[in-house]
Amino acid sequence: MPKITAIETTIPAGIMTNLVLIRVHTNAGIIGCGETYYTPHAIQALVHDWMAERLIGAEATDIESHWRFLYERCSAFGAPGAEMRALSAIDVALWDILGQECGKPVWQLLGGAVQKQVPIYNTCGGPGYGAVKQSSAEVASHPGWPGYGDEGAPGPLQDNWSSIHAAGDLAEEFVKEGIAGMKVWPFDRYAHRNGGLRMSATDIEAGMKPLREIRERVGNQIEIMIEGHAFFELPAALRLAEALREIQPFWLEDVLRVDSFSTLADFRRQSGMPIAASEMLLGRNAYLSLLQSQAADYIMVDPTWAGGISETRRIIEMAQAFNVPATMHDCTGPLTLFSGLHCASASANVVFQETVRAHIRTFYDRLIDRQPVIENGKIIPPNDPGLGTALLPELFTPGQDQYRKTEL
């Protein structure tokens, strides 16, 4: 069995600077790839200064043993947090190695393809959606979470701008591509005004305008998912939910913070709306509490945050015991998408794989050697061994400020 000989990390400057990319090398010449996102320098420190000592020289395919050991050490630090995200990236890379060693795609190692094609919805961000702002001037001029309140500017694949100012045209594009749903956040800019404490009738009417335009243009040919980015307090969220009833959203996602499951459960009961939550949860214990609280109709899981492929499959199957479908989160790098796709393909309990077409079509080819295959609104699990794609070697250049390597 292959043994781990080195771990490399890099932050892809000039592409998506909230990402940290990982390659795990083995003595068999197999290289496993992983990623996670946000606080990338902290992730690098955790991987090289803390996790590498366990992994270097160990059997790469002892995935569950490594997961358990690293998780238990994370727990001693009060994880989840950056520790769980670092563990997630490592876990994804180890599954990639196992698949390559066995000559099989990860979805086959997880039990085979229950879904040979997975329906997608498109999150309506632009090419830079979710990117970390690099200067204090940028932050000052765009209040709110990095990248999320910005409308961007008109132009090709500027779907955030179009979702506000040309929503009908955008919906028609998605329908022509066979995409089942579109996720939008037309109320974020109003939440920023008062910390989500209040939604005025004027603000609600303005936010409803693009949503009504979608329904008027394409009717019910596409589902509408409402993203809240956890910007709202309960009274404002309830008023918003009442207004949204007319457009029949597929779900309301993270309208509230997920730090109080009882409040989220109250919101679900009082609003009578389908609730999705939340990629911000890390690890199965958090999802178990969410499910036991009956606070969500759909669970949103991010494999590069929640604990890697290992933990994601446990979370998905646990949710099935509660009759709650899962949906796979993706809004950053390509390996998050590929990891979620493998988990979705191997499960009967995944309803959607999230995609961001502006990311796929603008910078994914600068990071990976094989692109995701999407046909008529469905994403096709790859048949190549492992994840079915690999990070470009030229991203990992010794001497770069953002590059680190630990080896035997």
CSV table of C-alpha atoms in Angstrom, one decimal:
chain,number,residue,atom,x,y,z
A,1,MET,CA,0.0,0.0,0.0
A,2,PRO,CA,1.3,3.5,-0.8
A,3,LYS,CA,2.9,5.5,2.0
A,4,ILE,CA,2.7,9.3,2.4
A,5,THR,CA,6.1,10.9,1.6
A,6,ALA,CA,5.2,14.6,1.3
A,7,ILE,CA,2.4,17.1,1.6
A,8,GLU,CA,2.3,20.3,-0.4
A,9,THR,CA,-0.1,23.3,-0.1
A,10,THR,CA,-0.5,26.5,-2.0
A,11,ILE,CA,-2.9,29.5,-2.2
A,12,PRO,CA,-3.7,30.2,-5.9
A,13,ALA,CA,-2.8,33.9,-6.0
A,14,GLY,CA,-4.6,35.8,-8.7
A,15,ILE,CA,-7.2,33.1,-9.1
A,16,MET,CA,-9.2,32.5,-5.9
A,17,THR,CA,-7.3,33.7,-2.9
A,18,ASN,CA,-9.6,32.2,-0.3
A,19,LEU,CA,-8.7,28.7,-1.5
A,20,VAL,CA,-5.9,26.4,-0.1
A,21,LEU,CA,-5.0,23.6,-2.4
A,22,ILE,CA,-3.3,20.4,-1.1
A,23,ARG,CA,-1.4,17.6,-2.8
A,24,VAL,CA,-0.4,14.4,-0.8
A,25,HIS,CA,2.4,12.5,-2.4
A,26,THR,CA,3.1,8.8,-2.0
A,27,ASN,CA,6.1,6.4,-2.5
A,28,ALA,CA,4.0,4.8,-5.3
A,29,GLY,CA,4.0,8.0,-7.3
A,30,ILE,CA,0.3,8.5,-6.7
A,31,ILE,CA,-0.6,12.1,-5.8
A,32,GLY,CA,-3.9,12.9,-4.1
A,33,CYS,CA,-5.5,16.3,-4.4
A,34,GLY,CA,-7.7,18.2,-1.9
A,35,GLU,CA,-8.9,21.7,-1.1
A,36,THR,CA,-10.7,23.8,1.4
A,37,TYR,CA,-11.4,27.5,1.7
A,38,TYR,CA,-11.3,30.6,3.9
A,39,THR,CA,-8.5,31.5,6.3
A,40,PRO,CA,-6.1,29.7,3.9
A,41,HIS,CA,-2.9,30.6,5.9
A,42,ALA,CA,-4.4,29.1,9.0
A,43,ILE,CA,-5.2,25.9,7.1
A,44,GLN,CA,-1.6,25.8,5.8
A,45,ALA,CA,-0.3,26.1,9.3
A,46,LEU,CA,-2.5,23.4,10.7
A,47,VAL,CA,-1.6,21.0,7.9
A,48,HIS,CA,2.2,21.5,8.0
A,49,ASP,CA,2.8,22.3,11.6
A,50,TRP,CA,0.4,19.9,13.2
A,51,MET,CA,-1.2,17.2,10.9
A,52,ALA,CA,1.9,16.3,8.8
A,53,GLU,CA,3.7,14.6,11.7
A,54,ARG,CA,0.9,12.1,11.9
A,55,LEU,CA,0.6,11.6,8.1
A,56,ILE,CA,4.1,11.5,6.8
A,57,GLY,CA,5.4,7.9,6.5
A,58,ALA,CA,1.9,6.5,7.2
A,59,GLU,CA,-0.2,4.3,4.9
A,60,ALA,CA,-2.2,6.7,2.7
A,61,THR,CA,-5.2,4.3,2.4
A,62,ASP,CA,-5.8,4.1,6.2
A,63,ILE,CA,-8.3,6.8,5.7
A,64,GLU,CA,-10.6,6.1,8.6
A,65,SER,CA,-7.7,5.7,11.0
A,66,HIS,CA,-6.3,9.1,10.0
A,67,TRP,CA,-9.7,10.7,10.1
A,68,ARG,CA,-10.4,9.5,13.7
A,69,PHE,CA,-7.0,10.4,15.0
A,70,LEU,CA,-7.0,13.9,13.5
A,71,TYR,CA,-10.6,14.6,14.6
A,72,GLU,CA,-9.9,13.6,18.1
A,73,ARG,CA,-6.9,15.9,18.2
A,74,CYS,CA,-9.1,18.7,16.7
A,75,SER,CA,-11.7,18.1,19.4
A,76,ALA,CA,-9.1,18.9,22.0
A,77,PHE,CA,-8.8,22.4,20.5
A,78,GLY,CA,-12.5,23.1,20.6
A,79,ALA,CA,-13.1,22.2,16.9
A,80,PRO,CA,-14.9,22.4,14.5
A,81,GLY,CA,-13.4,25.4,12.7
A,82,ALA,CA,-10.2,25.7,10.7
A,83,GLU,CA,-9.1,22.3,12.1
A,84,MET,CA,-12.1,20.5,10.6
A,85,ARG,CA,-11.6,22.3,7.3
A,86,ALA,CA,-7.9,21.2,7.2
A,87,LEU,CA,-9.0,17.7,8.0
A,88,SER,CA,-11.6,17.8,5.2
A,89,ALA,CA,-9.0,18.7,2.6
A,90,ILE,CA,-6.6,15.9,3.8
A,91,ASP,CA,-9.5,13.4,3.7
A,92,VAL,CA,-10.5,14.3,0.2
A,93,ALA,CA,-6.9,13.9,-1.0
A,94,LEU,CA,-6.7,10.4,0.7
A,95,TRP,CA,-9.8,9.2,-1.0
A,96,ASP,CA,-8.3,10.5,-4.3
A,97,ILE,CA,-5.2,8.3,-3.6
A,98,LEU,CA,-7.4,5.3,-2.7
A,99,GLY,CA,-9.3,5.6,-5.9
A,100,GLN,CA,-6.2,5.8,-8.0
A,101,GLU,CA,-4.6,2.9,-6.2
A,102,CYS,CA,-7.7,0.8,-6.8
A,103,GLY,CA,-8.2,2.1,-10.4
A,104,LYS,CA,-11.7,3.1,-9.5
A,105,PRO,CA,-13.6,6.4,-9.2
A,106,VAL,CA,-14.5,7.5,-5.6
A,107,TRP,CA,-18.2,7.1,-6.2
A,108,GLN,CA,-17.6,3.4,-6.9
A,109,LEU,CA,-15.6,3.0,-3.7
A,110,LEU,CA,-18.6,4.5,-1.8
A,111,GLY,CA,-20.9,1.8,-3.1
A,112,GLY,CA,-21.5,2.5,-6.7
A,113,ALA,CA,-23.6,5.0,-8.6
A,114,VAL,CA,-27.2,5.3,-7.3
A,115,GLN,CA,-27.4,8.5,-9.5
A,116,LYS,CA,-25.6,8.3,-12.8
A,117,GLN,CA,-26.5,11.9,-13.4
A,118,VAL,CA,-27.1,14.4,-10.6
A,119,PRO,CA,-29.4,17.4,-11.1
A,120,ILE,CA,-27.8,20.8,-10.6
A,121,TYR,CA,-28.9,24.3,-9.7
A,122,ASN,CA,-26.9,27.4,-10.4
A,123,THR,CA,-25.9,29.8,-7.7
A,124,CYS,CA,-26.0,33.2,-9.3
A,125,GLY,CA,-22.6,34.6,-8.4
A,126,GLY,CA,-20.2,36.2,-10.8
A,127,PRO,CA,-16.6,35.1,-11.4
A,128,GLY,CA,-15.3,36.7,-8.2
A,129,TYR,CA,-18.3,35.7,-6.0
A,130,GLY,CA,-17.2,34.7,-2.5
A,131,ALA,CA,-13.6,35.8,-3.1
A,132,VAL,CA,-11.8,37.5,-0.2
A,133,LYS,CA,-11.3,41.2,-0.6
A,134,GLN,CA,-7.7,42.1,-0.6
A,135,SER,CA,-7.7,45.8,0.6
A,136,SER,CA,-9.2,47.8,3.3
A,137,ALA,CA,-10.7,50.1,0.7
A,138,GLU,CA,-12.5,47.2,-1.0
A,139,VAL,CA,-13.9,46.1,2.4
A,140,ALA,CA,-15.0,49.6,3.3
A,141,SER,CA,-16.8,50.2,0.0
A,142,HIS,CA,-18.7,46.8,0.1
A,143,PRO,CA,-20.2,46.2,3.5
A,144,GLY,CA,-21.3,42.7,4.5
A,145,TRP,CA,-19.6,39.4,4.2
A,146,PRO,CA,-16.8,39.3,1.6
A,147,GLY,CA,-18.2,39.0,-1.9
A,148,TYR,CA,-21.8,38.3,-0.9
A,149,GLY,CA,-23.5,41.6,-0.9
A,150,ASP,CA,-21.9,42.8,-4.1
A,151,GLU,CA,-24.0,43.0,-7.3
A,152,GLY,CA,-21.0,43.2,-9.5
A,153,ALA,CA,-21.3,44.8,-12.9
A,154,PRO,CA,-23.0,43.8,-16.2
A,155,GLY,CA,-21.1,41.5,-18.4
A,156,PRO,CA,-20.6,37.8,-19.4
A,157,LEU,CA,-21.4,35.4,-16.6
A,158,GLN,CA,-22.0,38.3,-14.2
A,159,ASP,CA,-24.9,36.3,-12.8
A,160,ASN,CA,-25.1,38.2,-9.5
A,161,TRP,CA,-25.8,41.5,-11.4
A,162,SER,CA,-28.2,39.8,-13.8
A,163,SER,CA,-30.1,38.2,-11.0
A,164,ILE,CA,-31.1,41.7,-9.8
A,165,HIS,CA,-31.2,43.7,-13.0
A,166,ALA,CA,-32.0,41.2,-15.7
A,167,ALA,CA,-33.5,38.3,-13.8
A,168,GLY,CA,-35.9,37.2,-16.6
A,169,ASP,CA,-33.2,37.0,-19.2
A,170,LEU,CA,-31.0,35.0,-16.8
A,171,ALA,CA,-33.8,32.6,-16.0
A,172,GLU,CA,-34.4,32.0,-19.7
A,173,GLU,CA,-30.7,31.2,-20.1
A,174,PHE,CA,-30.9,28.6,-17.4
A,175,VAL,CA,-34.0,27.0,-18.7
A,176,LYS,CA,-32.4,26.7,-22.2
A,177,GLU,CA,-29.4,24.9,-20.5
A,178,GLY,CA,-31.8,22.6,-18.7
A,179,ILE,CA,-30.8,23.8,-15.3
A,180,ALA,CA,-33.4,22.9,-12.6
A,181,GLY,CA,-33.0,25.8,-10.2
A,182,MET,CA,-31.3,29.2,-9.6
A,183,LYS,CA,-30.3,30.5,-6.2
A,184,VAL,CA,-30.5,34.3,-5.6
A,185,TRP,CA,-30.2,36.8,-2.8
A,186,PRO,CA,-32.1,39.9,-3.8
A,187,PHE,CA,-32.7,41.0,-0.1
A,188,ASP,CA,-29.0,41.0,1.1
A,189,ARG,CA,-28.4,44.6,0.3
A,190,TYR,CA,-31.4,45.7,2.5
A,191,ALA,CA,-30.3,43.5,5.4
A,192,HIS,CA,-27.0,45.3,5.5
A,193,ARG,CA,-28.7,48.6,6.3
A,194,ASN,CA,-29.7,47.6,9.8
A,195,GLY,CA,-28.0,44.3,10.6
A,196,GLY,CA,-31.0,42.3,9.5
A,197,LEU,CA,-33.2,43.6,12.3
A,198,ARG,CA,-36.0,44.9,10.0
A,199,MET,CA,-37.3,44.6,6.5
A,200,SER,CA,-39.4,47.5,5.4
A,201,ALA,CA,-42.3,47.1,3.0
A,202,THR,CA,-40.3,49.2,0.5
A,203,ASP,CA,-37.3,46.9,0.8
A,204,ILE,CA,-39.4,43.8,0.4
A,205,GLU,CA,-41.1,45.1,-2.7
A,206,ALA,CA,-37.8,46.0,-4.3
A,207,GLY,CA,-36.4,42.5,-3.5
A,208,MET,CA,-39.5,40.8,-4.9
A,209,LYS,CA,-39.2,42.6,-8.3
A,210,PRO,CA,-36.6,40.3,-9.9
A,211,LEU,CA,-38.3,37.3,-8.4
A,212,ARG,CA,-41.6,38.2,-10.0
A,213,GLU,CA,-39.8,38.9,-13.2
A,214,ILE,CA,-38.5,35.3,-13.2
A,215,ARG,CA,-42.0,33.8,-12.7
A,216,GLU,CA,-43.5,36.1,-15.3
A,217,ARG,CA,-40.8,35.2,-17.9
A,218,VAL,CA,-40.4,31.4,-17.4
A,219,GLY,CA,-43.3,30.5,-15.0
A,220,ASN,CA,-42.5,27.4,-13.0
A,221,GLN,CA,-40.0,26.0,-15.5
A,222,ILE,CA,-37.2,26.7,-13.0
A,223,GLU,CA,-37.0,26.5,-9.2
A,224,ILE,CA,-36.0,29.5,-7.2
A,225,MET,CA,-33.8,29.1,-4.1
A,226,ILE,CA,-33.5,32.0,-1.8
A,227,GLU,CA,-30.1,32.5,-0.1
A,228,GLY,CA,-30.0,34.6,3.1
A,229,HIS,CA,-26.4,34.4,4.1
A,230,ALA,CA,-27.5,34.3,7.7
A,231,PHE,CA,-28.1,38.1,7.5
A,232,PHE,CA,-31.5,38.3,9.2
A,233,GLU,CA,-33.0,38.2,12.6
A,234,LEU,CA,-36.2,36.2,13.3
A,235,PRO,CA,-38.9,39.0,12.9
A,236,ALA,CA,-37.4,40.3,9.6
A,237,ALA,CA,-37.0,36.7,8.4
A,238,LEU,CA,-40.7,35.9,9.1
A,239,ARG,CA,-41.9,39.0,7.3
A,240,LEU,CA,-39.6,38.1,4.3
A,241,ALA,CA,-40.9,34.6,4.3
A,242,GLU,CA,-44.5,35.8,4.1
A,243,ALA,CA,-43.8,37.9,1.1
A,244,LEU,CA,-41.9,35.1,-0.7
A,245,ARG,CA,-44.9,32.8,-0.5
A,246,GLU,CA,-46.3,34.1,-3.8
A,247,ILE,CA,-43.2,32.9,-5.8
A,248,GLN,CA,-43.2,29.4,-4.2
A,249,PRO,CA,-39.4,29.1,-3.5
A,250,PHE,CA,-37.9,25.7,-3.4
A,251,TRP,CA,-36.3,26.6,-0.2
A,252,LEU,CA,-35.1,29.4,2.0
A,253,GLU,CA,-31.5,28.9,2.8
A,254,ASP,CA,-29.6,30.2,5.9
A,255,VAL,CA,-31.9,33.2,6.3
A,256,LEU,CA,-31.0,32.9,10.0
A,257,ARG,CA,-27.7,32.0,11.6
A,258,VAL,CA,-27.5,28.4,12.6
A,259,ASP,CA,-26.2,29.1,16.1
A,260,SER,CA,-29.7,28.4,17.6
A,261,PHE,CA,-31.5,25.4,16.2
A,262,SER,CA,-34.5,26.1,18.4
A,263,THR,CA,-34.9,29.5,16.7
A,264,LEU,CA,-34.4,28.0,13.3
A,265,ALA,CA,-37.1,25.4,14.1
A,266,ASP,CA,-39.4,28.2,15.2
A,267,PHE,CA,-38.8,30.0,11.9
A,268,ARG,CA,-39.6,26.8,10.0
A,269,ARG,CA,-42.8,26.2,11.9
A,270,GLN,CA,-44.0,29.8,11.8
A,271,SER,CA,-43.1,30.5,8.2
A,272,GLY,CA,-44.4,27.2,6.8
A,273,MET,CA,-41.7,27.4,4.2
A,274,PRO,CA,-39.1,24.7,3.2
A,275,ILE,CA,-35.8,25.5,5.0
A,276,ALA,CA,-32.3,24.5,3.9
A,277,ALA,CA,-29.4,24.5,6.4
A,278,SER,CA,-26.4,24.6,6.4
A,279,GLU,CA,-23.0,24.3,4.9
A,280,MET,CA,-21.8,26.3,7.9
A,281,LEU,CA,-22.2,23.2,10.1
A,282,LEU,CA,-19.1,21.1,10.5
A,283,GLY,CA,-19.2,17.4,11.4
A,284,ARG,CA,-22.0,14.9,12.0
A,285,ASN,CA,-22.8,16.0,15.6
A,286,ALA,CA,-23.9,19.4,14.4
A,287,TYR,CA,-26.1,17.9,11.7
A,288,LEU,CA,-27.5,15.4,14.2
A,289,SER,CA,-28.6,18.3,16.5
A,290,LEU,CA,-30.1,20.1,13.5
A,291,LEU,CA,-32.1,17.0,12.5
A,292,GLN,CA,-33.3,16.2,16.0
A,293,SER,CA,-34.5,19.8,16.3
A,294,GLN,CA,-36.6,19.4,13.1
A,295,ALA,CA,-35.2,22.7,12.0
A,296,ALA,CA,-34.6,21.9,8.3
A,297,ASP,CA,-36.3,20.3,5.3
A,298,TYR,CA,-33.0,19.9,3.4
A,299,ILE,CA,-29.5,19.7,4.8
A,300,MET,CA,-26.8,21.5,2.9
A,301,VAL,CA,-23.4,19.8,3.2
A,302,ASP,CA,-20.0,20.9,2.0
A,303,PRO,CA,-17.5,18.1,1.9
A,304,THR,CA,-14.4,20.3,2.2
A,305,TRP,CA,-15.8,21.9,5.4
A,306,ALA,CA,-17.9,19.2,7.0
A,307,GLY,CA,-15.2,16.6,7.4
A,308,GLY,CA,-14.2,15.4,4.0
A,309,ILE,CA,-15.8,12.6,1.9
A,310,SER,CA,-15.6,10.3,4.9
A,311,GLU,CA,-17.8,12.5,7.1
A,312,THR,CA,-20.0,13.7,4.3
A,313,ARG,CA,-21.3,10.3,3.4
A,314,ARG,CA,-22.1,9.6,7.1
A,315,ILE,CA,-24.0,12.9,7.4
A,316,ILE,CA,-26.0,12.2,4.2
A,317,GLU,CA,-27.0,8.7,5.3
A,318,MET,CA,-27.8,9.9,8.8
A,319,ALA,CA,-30.2,12.5,7.3
A,320,GLN,CA,-31.9,9.8,5.4
A,321,ALA,CA,-32.9,8.1,8.7
A,322,PHE,CA,-34.8,11.4,9.4
A,323,ASN,CA,-36.4,11.4,5.9
A,324,VAL,CA,-34.5,14.7,5.2
A,325,PRO,CA,-32.9,15.0,1.8
A,326,ALA,CA,-29.4,16.4,1.4
A,327,THR,CA,-28.0,18.8,-1.2
A,328,MET,CA,-24.3,19.3,-1.9
A,329,HIS,CA,-22.7,22.7,-1.4
A,330,ASP,CA,-20.2,24.2,-3.8
A,331,CYS,CA,-19.3,27.8,-4.2
A,332,THR,CA,-15.5,28.0,-4.4
A,333,GLY,CA,-13.0,25.6,-5.9
A,334,PRO,CA,-13.4,22.6,-8.3
A,335,LEU,CA,-12.4,19.9,-5.8
A,336,THR,CA,-15.3,20.8,-3.6
A,337,LEU,CA,-17.6,20.3,-6.6
A,338,PHE,CA,-16.0,16.9,-7.5
A,339,SER,CA,-16.0,15.7,-3.9
A,340,GLY,CA,-19.7,16.5,-3.5
A,341,LEU,CA,-20.5,14.9,-6.9
A,342,HIS,CA,-19.0,11.6,-5.8
A,343,CYS,CA,-21.0,11.6,-2.6
A,344,ALA,CA,-24.2,12.6,-4.4
A,345,SER,CA,-23.8,9.9,-7.1
A,346,ALA,CA,-23.4,7.2,-4.4
A,347,SER,CA,-26.5,8.2,-2.5
A,348,ALA,CA,-30.2,8.0,-3.0
A,349,ASN,CA,-30.7,10.9,-0.6
A,350,VAL,CA,-29.1,13.8,-2.5
A,351,VAL,CA,-31.5,16.0,-4.4
A,352,PHE,CA,-29.1,18.6,-6.0
A,353,GLN,CA,-25.5,19.4,-6.6
A,354,GLU,CA,-24.9,23.1,-6.4
A,355,THR,CA,-22.8,24.7,-9.2
A,356,VAL,CA,-21.6,28.2,-10.0
A,357,ARG,CA,-21.3,28.4,-13.8
A,358,ALA,CA,-19.3,31.6,-13.5
A,359,HIS,CA,-16.6,29.8,-11.6
A,360,ILE,CA,-16.6,26.7,-13.8
A,361,ARG,CA,-16.3,28.7,-17.0
A,362,THR,CA,-13.8,31.3,-15.9
A,363,PHE,CA,-11.2,29.9,-13.6
A,364,TYR,CA,-11.6,26.1,-13.1
A,365,ASP,CA,-9.4,25.4,-16.1
A,366,ARG,CA,-6.6,27.4,-14.3
A,367,LEU,CA,-6.7,24.9,-11.4
A,368,ILE,CA,-7.5,21.4,-12.7
A,369,ASP,CA,-6.7,19.3,-15.7
A,370,ARG,CA,-10.2,17.8,-16.3
A,371,GLN,CA,-13.4,19.8,-16.1
A,372,PRO,CA,-16.8,18.7,-14.8
A,373,VAL,CA,-19.1,17.4,-17.4
A,374,ILE,CA,-22.6,19.0,-17.4
A,375,GLU,CA,-25.3,18.0,-19.9
A,376,ASN,CA,-28.8,19.4,-20.0
A,377,GLY,CA,-28.8,20.4,-16.4
A,378,LYS,CA,-27.2,17.2,-15.0
A,379,ILE,CA,-23.6,16.7,-13.8
A,380,ILE,CA,-22.0,13.4,-14.8
A,381,PRO,CA,-19.8,11.6,-12.2
A,382,PRO,CA,-16.4,11.0,-13.7
A,383,ASN,CA,-15.2,7.4,-14.5
A,384,ASP,CA,-11.5,8.2,-14.1
A,385,PRO,CA,-9.8,6.8,-11.0
A,386,GLY,CA,-10.0,8.8,-7.8
A,387,LEU,CA,-11.6,12.2,-7.9
A,388,GLY,CA,-11.5,12.2,-11.7
A,389,THR,CA,-9.5,15.4,-12.0
A,390,ALA,CA,-6.1,16.7,-10.6
A,391,LEU,CA,-4.7,20.0,-9.6
A,392,LEU,CA,-2.3,21.5,-12.1
A,393,PRO,CA,1.3,20.8,-11.1
A,394,GLU,CA,2.4,24.3,-12.0
A,395,LEU,CA,0.3,25.7,-9.2
A,396,PHE,CA,2.8,24.1,-6.7
A,397,THR,CA,6.0,26.1,-7.3
A,398,PRO,CA,8.7,26.1,-4.7
A,399,GLY,CA,9.8,29.5,-3.7
A,400,GLN,CA,6.4,31.1,-4.0
A,401,ASP,CA,5.3,33.0,-1.0
A,402,GLN,CA,2.0,31.0,-0.8
A,403,TYR,CA,3.7,27.6,-1.2
A,404,ARG,CA,4.7,25.2,1.6
A,405,LYS,CA,5.9,21.6,1.6
A,406,THR,CA,6.6,19.0,4.3
A,407,GLU,CA,8.4,15.8,3.4
A,408,LEU,CA,10.3,12.9,4.8
